[in-house]
Amino acid sequence: MSQPIVQHFFDEPTNTFSYVVRDPDSQACAILDSVLDFDYAAGRTDVRSADAIIQYVRDNDLSVEWVLETHVHADHLSAAPYLHEQLGGKTGIGARITDVQEIFGKAFNAGAEFARDGSQFDRLFKEGDTFSIGGLEGRVLHTPGHTPACLTYVIGDAAFVGDTLFMPDYGTARCDFPGGDARTLFRSIQKVLALPEQTRIFLCHDYKAPGREEFHCMTTVAEQRKANVHVHEGVSEDEFVKMRTERDATLGMPRLILPSVQVNMRAGEMPPADDSGQVYLKVPVNLF
């Protein structure tokens, strides 16, 4: 398998890894799961995390072909529009984004002006779709369960799994958001674990399991099969569903879920400004 060059960027406030994935034989690259910095208390955004990616791209004279999302993130805002404006590239996400837009368009009373057809993105990917990064071929696995629209991008020997899996010592994604389902997640994970055992798995988040002092962004299929605390070989689907359902019932909501979903369901754009030109994010009371 081809081996893309992968550079990670870590946003510790949201425990998020973003990536630049490079074709080793050209200057072509893709950006995955970018972060728009957001001070929730002040309601203020910043682009320092995105600027670090831009600097890397320009320092290495790279050409951005894709700005991709593995899913509609609930823990950070996407910087995709800013990166798209600065660097070009087509935006992409899973085709089931329409389900997420329908669910959260209603939840946030987004109004008729909010399109629920995924048209905010340049490309809506389905299971089995392929795309190119220079001479690299990427292919798409639809891996729902955390959200209906979750994708895994398999690019050469690298798989970018979003929130589907974490480091083996931390486990798997929660499934209690609207549209999530633990049984569906288990089956999605089996798709990932069916990849060649040497496949590098790049994670969207790491939270440092107890006893571990460093953040990690990468594991392998072999390591996940052997040691993932939730879905190692031998764990049945029913056992996983029971564990995941009970665990999810103890979890609080992510700190940035309300602003994140409103922005990310719009491909990283803010809601429309009001008549005065001011942009507002909504906080539904007692809804979730």
Short mmCIF file of C-alpha atoms in Angstrom, two decimals:
data_model
loop_
_atom_site.label_atom_id
_atom_site.label_comp_id
_atom_site.label_asym_id
_atom_site.label_seq_id
_atom_site.Cartn_x
_atom_site.Cartn_y
_atom_site.Cartn_z
CA MET A 1 0.00 0.00 0.00
CA SER A 2 1.08 3.56 -0.60
CA GLN A 3 2.19 5.48 2.49
CA PRO A 4 0.93 9.04 2.67
CA ILE A 5 2.91 11.54 4.71
CA VAL A 6 0.75 12.53 7.68
CA GLN A 7 1.35 15.63 9.79
CA HIS A 8 -0.82 16.06 12.88
CA PHE A 9 -1.86 19.23 14.70
CA PHE A 10 -3.26 19.08 18.23
CA ASP A 11 -5.71 21.46 19.87
CA GLU A 12 -5.47 20.62 23.57
CA PRO A 13 -8.51 22.69 24.71
CA THR A 14 -10.75 20.37 22.66
CA ASN A 15 -8.40 17.34 22.59
CA THR A 16 -8.68 17.38 18.80
CA PHE A 17 -6.20 16.16 16.20
CA SER A 18 -6.30 17.70 12.74
CA TYR A 19 -4.23 16.36 9.86
CA VAL A 20 -2.49 17.31 6.66
CA VAL A 21 -2.23 14.20 4.47
CA ARG A 22 0.37 14.45 1.69
CA ASP A 23 1.03 12.48 -1.45
CA PRO A 24 4.73 11.49 -1.14
CA ASP A 25 5.19 11.80 -4.91
CA SER A 26 3.70 15.25 -5.44
CA GLN A 27 2.77 18.44 -3.59
CA ALA A 28 -0.88 17.47 -3.30
CA CYS A 29 -2.48 17.23 0.13
CA ALA A 30 -5.75 17.12 2.03
CA ILE A 31 -6.71 18.67 5.37
CA LEU A 32 -8.88 16.70 7.78
CA ASP A 33 -10.93 17.76 10.82
CA SER A 34 -9.71 21.31 11.31
CA VAL A 35 -10.40 23.43 14.40
CA LEU A 36 -11.72 26.98 14.69
CA ASP A 37 -10.68 28.25 18.13
CA PHE A 38 -13.67 29.40 20.16
CA ASP A 39 -13.82 31.15 23.53
CA TYR A 40 -17.32 30.15 24.62
CA ALA A 41 -17.45 32.54 27.57
CA ALA A 42 -16.60 35.53 25.37
CA GLY A 43 -18.36 34.27 22.24
CA ARG A 44 -15.20 34.99 20.27
CA THR A 45 -13.49 32.98 17.54
CA ASP A 46 -9.81 32.82 16.62
CA VAL A 47 -7.89 31.19 13.77
CA ARG A 48 -4.54 30.41 15.40
CA SER A 49 -5.02 26.63 15.04
CA ALA A 50 -5.99 26.96 11.39
CA ASP A 51 -3.11 29.36 10.79
CA ALA A 52 -0.67 26.71 11.99
CA ILE A 53 -1.99 24.40 9.27
CA ILE A 54 -1.82 27.17 6.68
CA GLN A 55 1.78 27.92 7.64
CA TYR A 56 2.72 24.24 7.27
CA VAL A 57 1.05 24.03 3.86
CA ARG A 58 2.80 27.16 2.61
CA ASP A 59 6.18 26.30 4.11
CA ASN A 60 6.09 22.99 2.25
CA ASP A 61 4.69 24.48 -0.96
CA LEU A 62 1.70 22.12 -0.86
CA SER A 63 -1.44 22.22 -2.95
CA VAL A 64 -4.66 21.55 -1.03
CA GLU A 65 -7.08 19.38 -2.99
CA TRP A 66 -9.53 18.55 -0.17
CA VAL A 67 -10.74 20.01 3.12
CA LEU A 68 -12.51 17.03 4.68
CA GLU A 69 -14.62 16.28 7.75
CA THR A 70 -15.05 12.81 9.20
CA HIS A 71 -18.40 13.91 10.70
CA VAL A 72 -20.32 16.82 12.21
CA HIS A 73 -18.22 17.37 15.31
CA ALA A 74 -19.89 18.05 18.66
CA ASP A 75 -16.77 19.13 20.54
CA HIS A 76 -15.15 21.76 18.33
CA LEU A 77 -16.01 24.19 15.56
CA SER A 78 -14.63 23.52 12.08
CA ALA A 79 -12.29 25.98 10.38
CA ALA A 80 -13.10 24.58 6.92
CA PRO A 81 -14.43 27.83 5.39
CA TYR A 82 -11.34 29.77 6.45
CA LEU A 83 -8.98 27.09 5.16
CA HIS A 84 -10.98 26.80 1.93
CA GLU A 85 -10.74 30.57 1.45
CA GLN A 86 -6.99 30.70 2.17
CA LEU A 87 -5.85 27.51 0.45
CA GLY A 88 -8.56 26.31 -1.90
CA GLY A 89 -9.59 22.66 -2.10
CA LYS A 90 -12.99 21.03 -2.22
CA THR A 91 -14.93 20.46 0.99
CA GLY A 92 -16.33 17.01 1.76
CA ILE A 93 -18.33 15.06 4.35
CA GLY A 94 -20.57 11.99 4.51
CA ALA A 95 -23.79 11.99 2.48
CA ARG A 96 -25.82 11.32 5.62
CA ILE A 97 -25.07 14.89 6.68
CA THR A 98 -28.63 15.46 5.50
CA ASP A 99 -29.90 13.38 8.43
CA VAL A 100 -27.85 15.45 10.87
CA GLN A 101 -29.05 18.69 9.29
CA GLU A 102 -32.65 17.56 9.57
CA ILE A 103 -32.29 16.57 13.23
CA PHE A 104 -30.43 19.67 14.36
CA GLY A 105 -32.09 22.07 11.96
CA LYS A 106 -35.27 21.35 13.91
CA ALA A 107 -33.52 21.37 17.28
CA PHE A 108 -32.09 24.85 16.67
CA ASN A 109 -35.14 26.12 14.78
CA ALA A 110 -32.82 27.06 11.94
CA GLY A 111 -35.62 28.20 9.67
CA ALA A 112 -36.37 27.74 5.98
CA GLU A 113 -33.18 29.52 4.92
CA PHE A 114 -31.10 26.62 6.28
CA ALA A 115 -30.70 24.07 3.49
CA ARG A 116 -30.91 20.48 4.71
CA ASP A 117 -29.57 18.89 1.52
CA GLY A 118 -25.82 19.01 2.22
CA SER A 119 -25.33 21.69 -0.44
CA GLN A 120 -22.99 23.61 1.88
CA PHE A 121 -20.30 21.04 0.95
CA ASP A 122 -18.69 20.40 -2.43
CA ARG A 123 -18.83 16.61 -2.17
CA LEU A 124 -21.04 14.22 -0.20
CA PHE A 125 -19.35 10.85 0.14
CA LYS A 126 -21.05 7.47 0.28
CA GLU A 127 -19.76 3.97 1.09
CA GLY A 128 -17.26 2.89 -1.54
CA ASP A 129 -16.67 6.32 -3.07
CA THR A 130 -13.11 7.17 -4.08
CA PHE A 131 -11.19 10.43 -4.42
CA SER A 132 -7.66 11.47 -5.32
CA ILE A 133 -4.92 13.39 -3.53
CA GLY A 134 -2.33 13.72 -6.28
CA GLY A 135 -1.38 10.14 -7.05
CA LEU A 136 -2.96 8.80 -3.86
CA GLU A 137 -6.37 7.18 -3.97
CA GLY A 138 -8.65 7.59 -1.01
CA ARG A 139 -11.70 5.46 -0.43
CA VAL A 140 -14.63 5.92 1.87
CA LEU A 141 -16.09 3.67 4.53
CA HIS A 142 -19.44 4.76 5.96
CA THR A 143 -18.97 4.16 9.70
CA PRO A 144 -22.06 5.50 11.50
CA GLY A 145 -23.03 4.91 15.11
CA HIS A 146 -21.54 7.98 16.78
CA THR A 147 -23.49 10.07 14.27
CA PRO A 148 -25.37 8.97 11.12
CA ALA A 149 -22.87 10.73 8.84
CA CYS A 150 -19.56 9.42 10.23
CA LEU A 151 -16.97 8.36 7.66
CA THR A 152 -13.59 6.69 7.72
CA TYR A 153 -11.24 7.88 4.97
CA VAL A 154 -8.80 5.16 3.94
CA ILE A 155 -5.82 6.71 2.15
CA GLY A 156 -3.09 4.23 1.33
CA ASP A 157 -2.04 2.54 4.58
CA ALA A 158 -3.73 5.22 6.70
CA ALA A 159 -7.32 5.30 8.00
CA PHE A 160 -8.80 8.48 9.47
CA VAL A 161 -11.60 7.27 11.73
CA GLY A 162 -12.94 10.45 13.32
CA ASP A 163 -14.53 9.62 16.70
CA THR A 164 -15.34 6.00 15.86
CA LEU A 165 -12.31 4.68 17.74
CA PHE A 166 -9.95 6.12 20.32
CA MET A 167 -6.61 4.80 21.53
CA PRO A 168 -6.90 1.15 22.62
CA ASP A 169 -6.64 2.11 26.29
CA TYR A 170 -9.55 4.57 25.96
CA GLY A 171 -12.02 2.69 23.78
CA THR A 172 -14.75 3.93 21.47
CA ALA A 173 -17.10 6.80 20.69
CA ARG A 174 -20.27 7.55 22.58
CA CYS A 175 -23.56 6.78 20.83
CA ASP A 176 -26.13 8.82 22.76
CA PHE A 177 -26.33 11.87 20.50
CA PRO A 178 -29.43 12.16 18.30
CA GLY A 179 -29.03 9.67 15.45
CA GLY A 180 -26.39 7.63 17.29
CA ASP A 181 -26.69 3.90 17.91
CA ALA A 182 -24.37 1.51 19.75
CA ARG A 183 -25.21 -1.56 17.66
CA THR A 184 -24.55 0.39 14.48
CA LEU A 185 -21.22 1.60 15.90
CA PHE A 186 -20.10 -1.95 16.69
CA ARG A 187 -20.76 -2.99 13.10
CA SER A 188 -18.97 0.08 11.77
CA ILE A 189 -15.93 -0.68 13.89
CA GLN A 190 -15.78 -4.16 12.40
CA LYS A 191 -15.32 -2.55 8.98
CA VAL A 192 -12.31 -0.68 10.28
CA LEU A 193 -10.87 -3.72 12.05
CA ALA A 194 -11.23 -5.73 8.81
CA LEU A 195 -8.57 -3.52 7.19
CA PRO A 196 -5.03 -4.96 6.95
CA GLU A 197 -3.53 -5.23 10.43
CA GLN A 198 -0.64 -2.89 9.59
CA THR A 199 -3.06 -0.08 8.66
CA ARG A 200 -2.29 3.09 10.58
CA ILE A 201 -5.36 4.46 12.37
CA PHE A 202 -5.37 8.21 12.92
CA LEU A 203 -7.71 9.46 15.63
CA CYS A 204 -9.66 12.69 15.92
CA HIS A 205 -9.26 12.85 19.70
CA ASP A 206 -7.19 11.59 22.59
CA TYR A 207 -7.93 12.10 26.28
CA LYS A 208 -5.02 10.26 27.92
CA ALA A 209 -6.35 7.19 29.67
CA PRO A 210 -5.46 6.82 33.36
CA GLY A 211 -1.79 6.02 33.74
CA ARG A 212 -0.75 7.52 30.40
CA GLU A 213 1.09 10.84 30.42
CA GLU A 214 1.24 11.68 26.71
CA PHE A 215 -1.33 12.33 24.01
CA HIS A 216 -1.26 10.00 21.01
CA CYS A 217 -2.83 10.41 17.57
CA MET A 218 -2.06 7.06 15.95
CA THR A 219 -2.55 3.36 16.55
CA THR A 220 -2.92 0.36 14.20
CA VAL A 221 -5.60 -2.13 13.29
CA ALA A 222 -3.53 -4.87 14.94
CA GLU A 223 -3.31 -2.93 18.21
CA GLN A 224 -7.03 -2.19 18.19
CA ARG A 225 -7.96 -5.82 17.53
CA LYS A 226 -5.73 -6.99 20.37
CA ALA A 227 -6.18 -4.35 23.03
CA ASN A 228 -9.09 -1.96 22.57
CA VAL A 229 -10.75 -1.97 25.99
CA HIS A 230 -14.25 -1.90 24.43
CA VAL A 231 -14.02 -3.91 21.20
CA HIS A 232 -10.98 -6.18 21.27
CA GLU A 233 -11.31 -9.57 19.60
CA GLY A 234 -13.73 -11.74 21.54
CA VAL A 235 -16.14 -8.97 22.57
CA SER A 236 -19.61 -9.75 21.21
CA GLU A 237 -21.99 -7.23 19.71
CA ASP A 238 -24.44 -7.61 22.59
CA GLU A 239 -21.67 -7.18 25.16
CA PHE A 240 -20.53 -4.01 23.43
CA VAL A 241 -24.04 -2.57 23.20
CA LYS A 242 -24.66 -3.20 26.90
CA MET A 243 -21.35 -1.61 27.90
CA ARG A 244 -21.72 1.37 25.58
CA THR A 245 -25.32 2.09 26.58
CA GLU A 246 -24.54 1.94 30.30
CA ARG A 247 -21.42 4.06 29.91
CA ASP A 248 -23.14 6.69 27.78
CA ALA A 249 -25.81 7.14 30.44
CA THR A 250 -23.12 8.46 32.80
CA LEU A 251 -21.62 11.03 30.42
CA GLY A 252 -22.30 14.75 30.42
CA MET A 253 -22.72 16.77 27.24
CA PRO A 254 -19.55 18.02 25.51
CA ARG A 255 -18.74 21.59 26.55
CA LEU A 256 -19.00 23.00 23.03
CA ILE A 257 -21.78 20.85 21.59
CA LEU A 258 -24.32 23.66 21.21
CA PRO A 259 -22.13 26.08 19.24
CA SER A 260 -20.29 23.28 17.43
CA VAL A 261 -23.29 21.57 15.91
CA GLN A 262 -24.92 24.83 14.79
CA VAL A 263 -21.74 25.79 12.94
CA ASN A 264 -20.60 22.39 11.69
CA MET A 265 -23.96 21.42 10.20
CA ARG A 266 -23.41 24.51 8.02
CA ALA A 267 -19.97 23.29 6.88
CA GLY A 268 -18.26 25.57 9.37
CA GLU A 269 -20.18 28.72 8.53
CA MET A 270 -21.87 30.79 11.22
CA PRO A 271 -25.66 31.21 11.19
CA PRO A 272 -26.87 34.20 9.15
CA ALA A 273 -26.45 37.59 10.77
CA ASP A 274 -29.52 39.51 11.90
CA ASP A 275 -30.63 42.86 10.47
CA SER A 276 -27.95 44.67 12.46
CA GLY A 277 -25.19 42.46 11.06
CA GLN A 278 -24.62 40.59 14.33
CA VAL A 279 -24.25 36.80 14.35
CA TYR A 280 -25.86 34.82 17.19
CA LEU A 281 -25.68 31.19 18.30
CA LYS A 282 -28.70 29.69 20.05
CA VAL A 283 -28.84 27.89 23.39
CA PRO A 284 -31.95 25.69 23.50
CA VAL A 285 -33.15 25.47 27.09
CA ASN A 286 -34.02 22.00 28.47
CA LEU A 287 -33.98 20.42 25.00
CA PHE A 288 -31.08 17.95 25.30
#
